[in-house]
mmCIF file of N, CA and C in Angstrom:
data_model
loop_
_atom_site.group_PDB
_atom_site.id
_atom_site.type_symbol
_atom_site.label_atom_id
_atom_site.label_comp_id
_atom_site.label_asym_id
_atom_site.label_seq_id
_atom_site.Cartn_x
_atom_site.Cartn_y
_atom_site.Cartn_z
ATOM 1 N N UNK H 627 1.737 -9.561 -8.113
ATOM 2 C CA UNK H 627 2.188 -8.458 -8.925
ATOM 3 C C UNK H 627 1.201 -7.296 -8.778
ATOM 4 N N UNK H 628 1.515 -6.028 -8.949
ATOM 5 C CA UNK H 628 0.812 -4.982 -9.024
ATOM 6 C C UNK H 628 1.243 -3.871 -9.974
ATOM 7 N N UNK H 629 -0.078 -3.680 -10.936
ATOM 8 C CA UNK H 629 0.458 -2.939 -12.051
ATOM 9 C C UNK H 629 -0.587 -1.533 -12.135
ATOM 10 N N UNK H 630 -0.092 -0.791 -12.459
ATOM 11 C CA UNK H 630 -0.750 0.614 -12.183
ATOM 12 C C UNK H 630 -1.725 0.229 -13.953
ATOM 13 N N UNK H 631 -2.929 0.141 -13.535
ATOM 14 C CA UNK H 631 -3.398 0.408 -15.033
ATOM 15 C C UNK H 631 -3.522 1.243 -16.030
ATOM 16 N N UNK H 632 -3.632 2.499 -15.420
ATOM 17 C CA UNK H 632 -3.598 3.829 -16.713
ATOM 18 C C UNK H 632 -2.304 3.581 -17.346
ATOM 19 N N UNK H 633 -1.078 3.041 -16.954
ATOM 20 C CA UNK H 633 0.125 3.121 -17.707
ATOM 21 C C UNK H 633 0.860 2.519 -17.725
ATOM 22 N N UNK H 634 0.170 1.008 -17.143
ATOM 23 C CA UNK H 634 0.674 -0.192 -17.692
ATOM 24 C C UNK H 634 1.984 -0.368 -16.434
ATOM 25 N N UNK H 635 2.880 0.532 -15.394
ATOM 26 C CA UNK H 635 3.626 0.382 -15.303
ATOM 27 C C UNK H 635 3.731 -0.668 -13.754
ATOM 28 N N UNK H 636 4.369 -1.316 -13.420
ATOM 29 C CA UNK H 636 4.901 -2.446 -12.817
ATOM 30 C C UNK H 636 5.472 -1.699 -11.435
ATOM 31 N N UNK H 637 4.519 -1.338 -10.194
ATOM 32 C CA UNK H 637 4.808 -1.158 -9.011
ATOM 33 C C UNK H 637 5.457 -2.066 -8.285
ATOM 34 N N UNK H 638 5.371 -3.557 -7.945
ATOM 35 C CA UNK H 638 6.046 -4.799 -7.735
ATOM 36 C C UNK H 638 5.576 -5.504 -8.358
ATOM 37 N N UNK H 639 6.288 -6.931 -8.620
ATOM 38 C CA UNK H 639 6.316 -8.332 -8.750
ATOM 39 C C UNK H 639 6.071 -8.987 -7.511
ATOM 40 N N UNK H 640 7.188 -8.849 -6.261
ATOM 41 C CA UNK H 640 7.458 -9.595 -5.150
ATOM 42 C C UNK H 640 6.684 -8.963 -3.982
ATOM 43 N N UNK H 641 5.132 -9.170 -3.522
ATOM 44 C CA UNK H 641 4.146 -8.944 -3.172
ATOM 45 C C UNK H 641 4.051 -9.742 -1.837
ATOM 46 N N UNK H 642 3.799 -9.387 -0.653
ATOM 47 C CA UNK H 642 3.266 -9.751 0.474
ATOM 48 C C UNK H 642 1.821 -8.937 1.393
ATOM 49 N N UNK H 643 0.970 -10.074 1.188
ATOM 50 C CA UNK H 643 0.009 -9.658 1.386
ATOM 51 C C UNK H 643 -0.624 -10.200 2.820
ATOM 52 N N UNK H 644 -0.933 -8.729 3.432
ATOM 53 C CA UNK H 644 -1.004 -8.907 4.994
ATOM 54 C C UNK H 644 -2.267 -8.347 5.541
ATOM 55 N N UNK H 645 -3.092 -9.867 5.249
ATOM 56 C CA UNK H 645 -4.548 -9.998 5.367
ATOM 57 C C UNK H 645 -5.188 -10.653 6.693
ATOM 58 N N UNK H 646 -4.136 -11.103 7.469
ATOM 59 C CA UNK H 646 -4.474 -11.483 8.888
ATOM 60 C C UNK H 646 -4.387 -10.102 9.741
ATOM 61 N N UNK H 647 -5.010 -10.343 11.154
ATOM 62 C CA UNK H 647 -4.763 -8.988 11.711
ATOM 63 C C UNK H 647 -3.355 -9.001 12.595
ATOM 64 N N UNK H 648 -2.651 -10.689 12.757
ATOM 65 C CA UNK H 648 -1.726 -10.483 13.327
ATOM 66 C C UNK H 648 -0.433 -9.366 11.903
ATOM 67 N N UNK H 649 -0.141 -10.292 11.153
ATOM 68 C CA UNK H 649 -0.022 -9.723 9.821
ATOM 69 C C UNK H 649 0.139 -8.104 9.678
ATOM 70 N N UNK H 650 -0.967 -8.018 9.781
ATOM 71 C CA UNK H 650 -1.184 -6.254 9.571
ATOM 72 C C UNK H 650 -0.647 -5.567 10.461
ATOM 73 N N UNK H 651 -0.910 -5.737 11.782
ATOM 74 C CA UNK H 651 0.067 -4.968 12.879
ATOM 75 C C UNK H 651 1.686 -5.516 12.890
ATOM 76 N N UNK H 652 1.985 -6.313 12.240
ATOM 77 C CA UNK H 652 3.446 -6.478 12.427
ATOM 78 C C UNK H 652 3.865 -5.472 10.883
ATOM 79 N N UNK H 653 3.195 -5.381 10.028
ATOM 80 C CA UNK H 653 3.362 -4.594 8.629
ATOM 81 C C UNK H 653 5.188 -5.143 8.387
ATOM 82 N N UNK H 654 5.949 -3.690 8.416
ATOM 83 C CA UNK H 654 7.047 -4.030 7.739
ATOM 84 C C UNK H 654 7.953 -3.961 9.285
ATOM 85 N N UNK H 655 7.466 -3.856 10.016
ATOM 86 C CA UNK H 655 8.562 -3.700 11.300
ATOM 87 C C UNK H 655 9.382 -5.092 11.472
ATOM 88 N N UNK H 656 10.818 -4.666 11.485
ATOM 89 C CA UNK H 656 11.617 -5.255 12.031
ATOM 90 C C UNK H 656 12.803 -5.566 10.526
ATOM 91 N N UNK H 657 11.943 -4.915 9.842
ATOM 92 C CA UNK H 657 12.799 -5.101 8.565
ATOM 93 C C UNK H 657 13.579 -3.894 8.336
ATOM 94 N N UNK H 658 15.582 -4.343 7.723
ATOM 95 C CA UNK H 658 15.551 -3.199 7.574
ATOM 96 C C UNK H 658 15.663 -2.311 5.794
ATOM 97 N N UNK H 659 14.878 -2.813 5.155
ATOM 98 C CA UNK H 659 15.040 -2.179 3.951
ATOM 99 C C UNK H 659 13.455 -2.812 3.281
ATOM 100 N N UNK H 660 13.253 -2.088 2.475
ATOM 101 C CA UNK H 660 11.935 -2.452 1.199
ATOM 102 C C UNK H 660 12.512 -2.579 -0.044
ATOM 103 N N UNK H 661 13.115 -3.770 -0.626
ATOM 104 C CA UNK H 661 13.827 -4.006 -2.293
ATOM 105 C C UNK H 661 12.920 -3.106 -3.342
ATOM 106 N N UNK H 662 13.204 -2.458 -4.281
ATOM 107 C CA UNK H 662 12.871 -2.135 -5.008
ATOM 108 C C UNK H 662 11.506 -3.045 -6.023
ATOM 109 N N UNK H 663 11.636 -3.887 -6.272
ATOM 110 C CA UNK H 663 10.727 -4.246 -6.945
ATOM 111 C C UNK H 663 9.215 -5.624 -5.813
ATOM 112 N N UNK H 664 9.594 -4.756 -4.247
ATOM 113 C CA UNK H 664 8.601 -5.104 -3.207
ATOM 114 C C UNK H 664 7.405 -4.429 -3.252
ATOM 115 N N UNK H 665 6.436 -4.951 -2.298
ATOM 116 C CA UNK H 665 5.609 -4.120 -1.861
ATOM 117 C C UNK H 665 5.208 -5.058 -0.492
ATOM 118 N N UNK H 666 3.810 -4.198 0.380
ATOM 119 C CA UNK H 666 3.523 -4.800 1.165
ATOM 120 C C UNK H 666 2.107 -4.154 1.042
ATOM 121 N N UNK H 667 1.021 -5.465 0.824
ATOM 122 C CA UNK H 667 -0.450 -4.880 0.979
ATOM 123 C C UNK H 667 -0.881 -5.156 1.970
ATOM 124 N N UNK H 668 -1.877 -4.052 2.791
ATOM 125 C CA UNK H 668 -2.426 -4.188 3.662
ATOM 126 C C UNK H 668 -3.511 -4.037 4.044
ATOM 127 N N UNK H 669 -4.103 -5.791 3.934
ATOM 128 C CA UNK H 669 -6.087 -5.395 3.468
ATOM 129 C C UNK H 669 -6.537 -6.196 4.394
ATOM 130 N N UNK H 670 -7.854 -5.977 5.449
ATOM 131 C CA UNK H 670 -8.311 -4.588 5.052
ATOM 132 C C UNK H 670 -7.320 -3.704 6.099
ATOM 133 N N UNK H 671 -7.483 -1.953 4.937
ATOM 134 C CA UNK H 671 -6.408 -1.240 5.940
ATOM 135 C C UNK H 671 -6.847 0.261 5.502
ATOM 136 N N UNK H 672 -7.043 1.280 6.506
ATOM 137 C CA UNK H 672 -7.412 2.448 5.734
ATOM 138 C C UNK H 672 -6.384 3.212 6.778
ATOM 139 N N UNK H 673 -5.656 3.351 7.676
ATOM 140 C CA UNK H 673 -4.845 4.218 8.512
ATOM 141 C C UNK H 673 -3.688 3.541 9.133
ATOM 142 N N UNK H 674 -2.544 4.057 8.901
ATOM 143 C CA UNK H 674 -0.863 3.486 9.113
ATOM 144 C C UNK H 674 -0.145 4.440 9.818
ATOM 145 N N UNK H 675 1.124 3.608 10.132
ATOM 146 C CA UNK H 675 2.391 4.352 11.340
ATOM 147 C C UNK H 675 3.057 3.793 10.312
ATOM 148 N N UNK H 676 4.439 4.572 10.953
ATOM 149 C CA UNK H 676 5.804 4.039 10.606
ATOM 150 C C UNK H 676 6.336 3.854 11.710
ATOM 151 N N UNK H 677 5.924 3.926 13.095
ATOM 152 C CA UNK H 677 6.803 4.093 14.602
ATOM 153 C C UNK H 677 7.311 2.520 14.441
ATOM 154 N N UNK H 678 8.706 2.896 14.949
ATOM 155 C CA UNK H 678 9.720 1.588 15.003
ATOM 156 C C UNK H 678 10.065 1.657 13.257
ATOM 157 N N UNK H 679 10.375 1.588 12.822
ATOM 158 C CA UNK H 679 10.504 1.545 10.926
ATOM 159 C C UNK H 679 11.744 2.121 10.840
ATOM 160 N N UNK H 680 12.615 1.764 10.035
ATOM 161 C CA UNK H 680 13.990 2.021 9.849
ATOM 162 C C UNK H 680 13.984 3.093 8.595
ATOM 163 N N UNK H 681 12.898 2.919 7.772
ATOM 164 C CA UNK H 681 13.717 3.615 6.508
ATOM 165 C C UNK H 681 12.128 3.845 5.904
ATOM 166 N N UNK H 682 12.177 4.826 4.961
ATOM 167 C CA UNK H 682 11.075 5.898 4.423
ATOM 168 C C UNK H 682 10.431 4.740 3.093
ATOM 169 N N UNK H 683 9.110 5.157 3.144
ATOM 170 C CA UNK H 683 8.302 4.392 1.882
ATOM 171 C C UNK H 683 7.559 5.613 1.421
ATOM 172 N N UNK H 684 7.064 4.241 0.418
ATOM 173 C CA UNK H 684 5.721 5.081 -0.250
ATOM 174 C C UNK H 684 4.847 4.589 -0.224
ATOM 175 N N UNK H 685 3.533 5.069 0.505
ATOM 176 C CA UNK H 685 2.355 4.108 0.329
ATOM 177 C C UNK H 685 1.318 4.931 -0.480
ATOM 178 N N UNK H 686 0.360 3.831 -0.819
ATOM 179 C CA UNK H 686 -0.935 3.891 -1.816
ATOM 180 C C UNK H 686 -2.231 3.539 -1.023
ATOM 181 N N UNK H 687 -3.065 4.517 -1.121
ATOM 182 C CA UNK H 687 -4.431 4.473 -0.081
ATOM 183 C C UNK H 687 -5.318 3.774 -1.139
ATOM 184 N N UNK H 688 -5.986 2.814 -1.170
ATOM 185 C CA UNK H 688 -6.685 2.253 -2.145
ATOM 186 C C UNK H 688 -8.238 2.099 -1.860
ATOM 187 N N UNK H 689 -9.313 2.279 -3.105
ATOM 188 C CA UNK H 689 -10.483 1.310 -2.480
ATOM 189 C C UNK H 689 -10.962 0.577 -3.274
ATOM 190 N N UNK H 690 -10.995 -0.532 -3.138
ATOM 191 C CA UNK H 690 -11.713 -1.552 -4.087
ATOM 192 C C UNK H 690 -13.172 -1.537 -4.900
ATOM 193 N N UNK H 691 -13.096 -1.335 -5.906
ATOM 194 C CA UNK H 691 -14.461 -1.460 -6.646
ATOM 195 C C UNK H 691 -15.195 -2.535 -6.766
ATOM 196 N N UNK H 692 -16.212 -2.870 -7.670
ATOM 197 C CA UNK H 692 -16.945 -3.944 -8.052
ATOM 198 C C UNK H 692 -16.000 -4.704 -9.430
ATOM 199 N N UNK H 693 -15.344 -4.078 -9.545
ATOM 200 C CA UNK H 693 -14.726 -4.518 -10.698
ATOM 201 C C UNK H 693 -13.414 -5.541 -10.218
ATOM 202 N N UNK H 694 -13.130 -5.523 -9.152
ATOM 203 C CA UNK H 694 -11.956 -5.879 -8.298
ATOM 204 C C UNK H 694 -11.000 -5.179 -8.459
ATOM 205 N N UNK H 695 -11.323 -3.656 -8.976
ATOM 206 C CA UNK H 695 -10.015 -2.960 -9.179
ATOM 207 C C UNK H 695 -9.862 -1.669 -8.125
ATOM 208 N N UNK H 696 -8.667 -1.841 -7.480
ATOM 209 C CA UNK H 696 -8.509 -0.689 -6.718
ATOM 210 C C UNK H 696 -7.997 0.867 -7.232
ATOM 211 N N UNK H 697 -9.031 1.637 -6.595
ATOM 212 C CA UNK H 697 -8.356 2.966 -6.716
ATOM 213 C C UNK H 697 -8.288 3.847 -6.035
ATOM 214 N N UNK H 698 -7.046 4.386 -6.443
ATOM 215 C CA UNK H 698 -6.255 5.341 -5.645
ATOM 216 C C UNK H 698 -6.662 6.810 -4.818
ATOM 217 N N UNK H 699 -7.047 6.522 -3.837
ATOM 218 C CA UNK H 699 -7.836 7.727 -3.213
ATOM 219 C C UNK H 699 -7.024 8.789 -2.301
ATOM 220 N N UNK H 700 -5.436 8.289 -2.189
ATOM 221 C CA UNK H 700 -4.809 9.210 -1.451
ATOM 222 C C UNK H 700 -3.433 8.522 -2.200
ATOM 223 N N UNK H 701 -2.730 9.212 -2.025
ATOM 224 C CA UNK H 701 -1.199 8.886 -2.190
ATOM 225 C C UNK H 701 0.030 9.422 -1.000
ATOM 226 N N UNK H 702 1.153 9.078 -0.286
ATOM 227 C CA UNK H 702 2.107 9.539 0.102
ATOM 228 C C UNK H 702 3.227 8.996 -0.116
ATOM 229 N N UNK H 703 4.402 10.388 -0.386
ATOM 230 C CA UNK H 703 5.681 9.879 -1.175
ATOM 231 C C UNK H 703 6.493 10.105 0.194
ATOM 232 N N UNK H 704 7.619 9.583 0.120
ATOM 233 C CA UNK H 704 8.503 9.814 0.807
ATOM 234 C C UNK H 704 7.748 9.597 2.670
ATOM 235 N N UNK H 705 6.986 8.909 2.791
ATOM 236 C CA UNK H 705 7.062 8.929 4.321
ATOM 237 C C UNK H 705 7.658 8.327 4.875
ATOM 238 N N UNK H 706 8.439 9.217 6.187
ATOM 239 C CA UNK H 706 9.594 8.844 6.828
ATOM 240 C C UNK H 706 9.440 8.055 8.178
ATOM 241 N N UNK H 707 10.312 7.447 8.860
ATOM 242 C CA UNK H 707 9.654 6.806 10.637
ATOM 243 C C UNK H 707 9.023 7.427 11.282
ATOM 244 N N UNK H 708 8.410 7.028 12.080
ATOM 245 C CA UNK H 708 7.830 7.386 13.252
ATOM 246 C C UNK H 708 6.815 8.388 12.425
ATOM 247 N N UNK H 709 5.935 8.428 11.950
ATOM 248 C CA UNK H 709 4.643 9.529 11.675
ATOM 249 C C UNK H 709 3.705 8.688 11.499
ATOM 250 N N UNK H 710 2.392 9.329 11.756
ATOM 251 C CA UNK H 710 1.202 8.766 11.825
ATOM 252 C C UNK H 710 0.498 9.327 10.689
ATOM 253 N N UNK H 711 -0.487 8.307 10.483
ATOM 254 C CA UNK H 711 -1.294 8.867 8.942
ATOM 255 C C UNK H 711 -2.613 8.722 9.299
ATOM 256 N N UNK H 712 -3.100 9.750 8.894
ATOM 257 C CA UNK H 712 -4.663 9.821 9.861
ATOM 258 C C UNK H 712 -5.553 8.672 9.000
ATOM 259 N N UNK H 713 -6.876 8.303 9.307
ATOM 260 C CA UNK H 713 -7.747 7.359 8.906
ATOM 261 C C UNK H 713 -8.028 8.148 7.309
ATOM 262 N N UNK H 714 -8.199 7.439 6.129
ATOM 263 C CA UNK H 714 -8.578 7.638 5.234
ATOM 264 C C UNK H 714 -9.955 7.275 4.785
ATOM 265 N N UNK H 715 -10.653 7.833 4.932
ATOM 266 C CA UNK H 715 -12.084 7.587 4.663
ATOM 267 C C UNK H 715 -12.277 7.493 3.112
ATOM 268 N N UNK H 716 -12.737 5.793 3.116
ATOM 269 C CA UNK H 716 -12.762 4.922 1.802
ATOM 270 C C UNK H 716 -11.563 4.494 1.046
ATOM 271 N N UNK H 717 -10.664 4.032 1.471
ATOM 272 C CA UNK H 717 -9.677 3.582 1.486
ATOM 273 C C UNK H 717 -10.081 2.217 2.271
ATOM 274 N N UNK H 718 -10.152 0.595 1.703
ATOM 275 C CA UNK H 718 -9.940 -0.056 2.207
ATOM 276 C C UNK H 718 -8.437 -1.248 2.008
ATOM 277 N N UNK H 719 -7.708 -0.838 1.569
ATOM 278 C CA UNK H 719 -6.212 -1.029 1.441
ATOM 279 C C UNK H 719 -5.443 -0.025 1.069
ATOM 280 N N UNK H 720 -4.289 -0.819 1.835
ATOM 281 C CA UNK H 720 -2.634 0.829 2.018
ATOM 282 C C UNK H 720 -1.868 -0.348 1.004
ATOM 283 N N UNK H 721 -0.957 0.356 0.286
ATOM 284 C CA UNK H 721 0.114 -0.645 -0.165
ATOM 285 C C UNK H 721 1.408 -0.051 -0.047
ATOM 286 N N UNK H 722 2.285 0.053 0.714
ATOM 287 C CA UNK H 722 3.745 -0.209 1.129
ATOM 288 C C UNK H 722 4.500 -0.573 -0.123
ATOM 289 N N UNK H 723 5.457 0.556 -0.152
ATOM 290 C CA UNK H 723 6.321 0.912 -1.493
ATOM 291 C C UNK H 723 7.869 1.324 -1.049
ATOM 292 N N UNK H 724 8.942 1.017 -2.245
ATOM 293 C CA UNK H 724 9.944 1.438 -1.190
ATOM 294 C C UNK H 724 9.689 3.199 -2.159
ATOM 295 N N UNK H 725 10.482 3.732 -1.268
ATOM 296 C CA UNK H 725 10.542 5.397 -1.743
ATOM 297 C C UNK H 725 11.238 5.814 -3.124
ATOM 298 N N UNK H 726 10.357 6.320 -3.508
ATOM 299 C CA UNK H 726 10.046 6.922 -5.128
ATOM 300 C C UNK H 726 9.458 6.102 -5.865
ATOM 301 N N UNK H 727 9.288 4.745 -5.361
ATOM 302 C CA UNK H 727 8.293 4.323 -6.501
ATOM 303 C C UNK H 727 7.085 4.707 -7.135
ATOM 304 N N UNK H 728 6.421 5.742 -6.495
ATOM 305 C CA UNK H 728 5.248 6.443 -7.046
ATOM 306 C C UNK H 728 5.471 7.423 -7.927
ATOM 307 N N UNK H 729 6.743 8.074 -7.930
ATOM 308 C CA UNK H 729 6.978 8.786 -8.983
ATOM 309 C C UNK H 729 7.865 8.071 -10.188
ATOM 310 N N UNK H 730 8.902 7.392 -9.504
ATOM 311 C CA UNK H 730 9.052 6.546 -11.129
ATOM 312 C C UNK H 730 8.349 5.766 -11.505
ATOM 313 N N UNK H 731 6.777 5.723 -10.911
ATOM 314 C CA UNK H 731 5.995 4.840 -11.863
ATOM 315 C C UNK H 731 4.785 5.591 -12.229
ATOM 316 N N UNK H 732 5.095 6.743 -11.872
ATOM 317 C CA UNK H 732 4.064 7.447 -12.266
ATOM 318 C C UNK H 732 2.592 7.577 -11.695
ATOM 319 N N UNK H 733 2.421 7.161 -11.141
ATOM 320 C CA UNK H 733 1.202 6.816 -10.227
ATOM 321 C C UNK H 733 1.107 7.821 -9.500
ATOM 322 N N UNK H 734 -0.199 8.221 -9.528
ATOM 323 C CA UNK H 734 -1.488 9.163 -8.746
ATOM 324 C C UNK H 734 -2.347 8.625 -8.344
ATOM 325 N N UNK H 735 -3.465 9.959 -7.394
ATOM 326 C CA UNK H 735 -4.596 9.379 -7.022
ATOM 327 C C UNK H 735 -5.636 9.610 -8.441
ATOM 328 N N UNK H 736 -6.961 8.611 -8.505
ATOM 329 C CA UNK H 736 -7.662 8.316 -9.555
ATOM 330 C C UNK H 736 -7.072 7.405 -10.046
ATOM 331 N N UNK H 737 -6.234 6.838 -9.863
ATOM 332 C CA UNK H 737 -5.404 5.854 -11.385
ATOM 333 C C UNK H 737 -6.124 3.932 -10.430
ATOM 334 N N UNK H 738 -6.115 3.758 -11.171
ATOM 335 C CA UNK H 738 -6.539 2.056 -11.111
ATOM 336 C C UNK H 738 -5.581 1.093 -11.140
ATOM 337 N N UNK H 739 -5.164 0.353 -10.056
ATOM 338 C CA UNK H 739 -4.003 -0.708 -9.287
ATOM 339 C C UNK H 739 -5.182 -2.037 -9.478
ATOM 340 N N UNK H 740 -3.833 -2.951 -9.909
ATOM 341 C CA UNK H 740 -4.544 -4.173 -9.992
ATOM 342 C C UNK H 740 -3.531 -4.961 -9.236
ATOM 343 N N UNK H 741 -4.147 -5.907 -8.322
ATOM 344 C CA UNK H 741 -3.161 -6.599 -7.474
ATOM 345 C C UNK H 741 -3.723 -7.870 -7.257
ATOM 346 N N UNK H 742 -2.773 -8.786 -7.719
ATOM 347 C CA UNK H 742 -3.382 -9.943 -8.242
ATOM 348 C C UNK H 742 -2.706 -10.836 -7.123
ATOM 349 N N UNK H 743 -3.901 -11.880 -7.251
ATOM 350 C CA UNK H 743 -3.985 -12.665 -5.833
ATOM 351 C C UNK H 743 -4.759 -12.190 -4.577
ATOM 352 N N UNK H 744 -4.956 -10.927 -4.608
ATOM 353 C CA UNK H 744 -6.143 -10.079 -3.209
ATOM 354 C C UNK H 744 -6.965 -10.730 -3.559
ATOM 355 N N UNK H 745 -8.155 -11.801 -2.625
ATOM 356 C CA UNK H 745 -9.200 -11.800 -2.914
ATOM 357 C C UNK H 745 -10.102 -11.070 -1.790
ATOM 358 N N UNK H 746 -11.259 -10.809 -2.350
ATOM 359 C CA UNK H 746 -11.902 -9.482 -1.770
ATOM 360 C C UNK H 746 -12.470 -9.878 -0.406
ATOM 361 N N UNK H 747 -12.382 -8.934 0.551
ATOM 362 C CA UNK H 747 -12.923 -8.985 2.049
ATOM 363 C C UNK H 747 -13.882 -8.088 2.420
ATOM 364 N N UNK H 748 -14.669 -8.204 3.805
ATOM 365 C CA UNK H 748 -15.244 -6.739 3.890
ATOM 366 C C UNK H 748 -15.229 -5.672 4.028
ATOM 367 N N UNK H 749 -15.069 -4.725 3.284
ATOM 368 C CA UNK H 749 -14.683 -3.317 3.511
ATOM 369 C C UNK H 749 -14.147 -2.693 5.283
ATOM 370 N N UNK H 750 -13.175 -2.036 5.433
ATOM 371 C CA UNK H 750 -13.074 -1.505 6.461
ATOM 372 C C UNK H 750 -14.197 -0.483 7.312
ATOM 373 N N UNK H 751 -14.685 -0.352 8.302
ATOM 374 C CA UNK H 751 -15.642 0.404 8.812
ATOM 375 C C UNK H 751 -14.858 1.844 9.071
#
């Protein structure tokens, strides 16, 4: 599950977490939709594509604290196939959203994501 903490609100339940590196390079390709109450984390992960991708998300640039809580250091709504997202410096997880979930849940950058079941790795270089 992943819940935005400033406001309590419920980004997913149904969570796949893609912590291998085969994992991470396959991300969401080959799928063709993101359910509404999905996500897809991708740790460690600080820079993403959509090339090959059928349909538009929303992802969350994250970096993990000492607290085990991630926060939000970049945000993008609506990104569509095929675009590239440059490296995010301090960002060591992306989380994969279907589109608009960042605005119907209200979520910005600064706000604190808790995603339960991540256990912590070494930061991305």
């Amino acid at each position: 599950m992943i819940i935005n903490l400033r406001n309590q609100n419920r980004l997913a339940s149904k969570v796949h977490i893609a912590d291998k590196s085969w994992s991470r390079t396959r991300g969401l390709l080959g799928q063709k939709v993101l359910t509404d109450d999905s996500a897809l984390v991708l740790y460690p992960c600080n820079q993403i594509h959509t090339y090959f991708m059928r349909f538009t998300i929303d992802c969350l640039f994250v970096a993990l604290d000492s607290s085990d809580r991630f926060e939000v250091v970049y945000c993008i709504h609506n990104l569509k196939p095929w675009k590239m997202i440059r490296k995010v410096n301090g960002a060591n997880a992306v989380i994969e959203l279907p589109e608009g979930m960042l605005a119907k849940t209200d979520t910005n950058i600064n706000d604190y994501i808790q995603i339960k079941g991540l256990k912590r790795k070494v930061d991305v270089e």
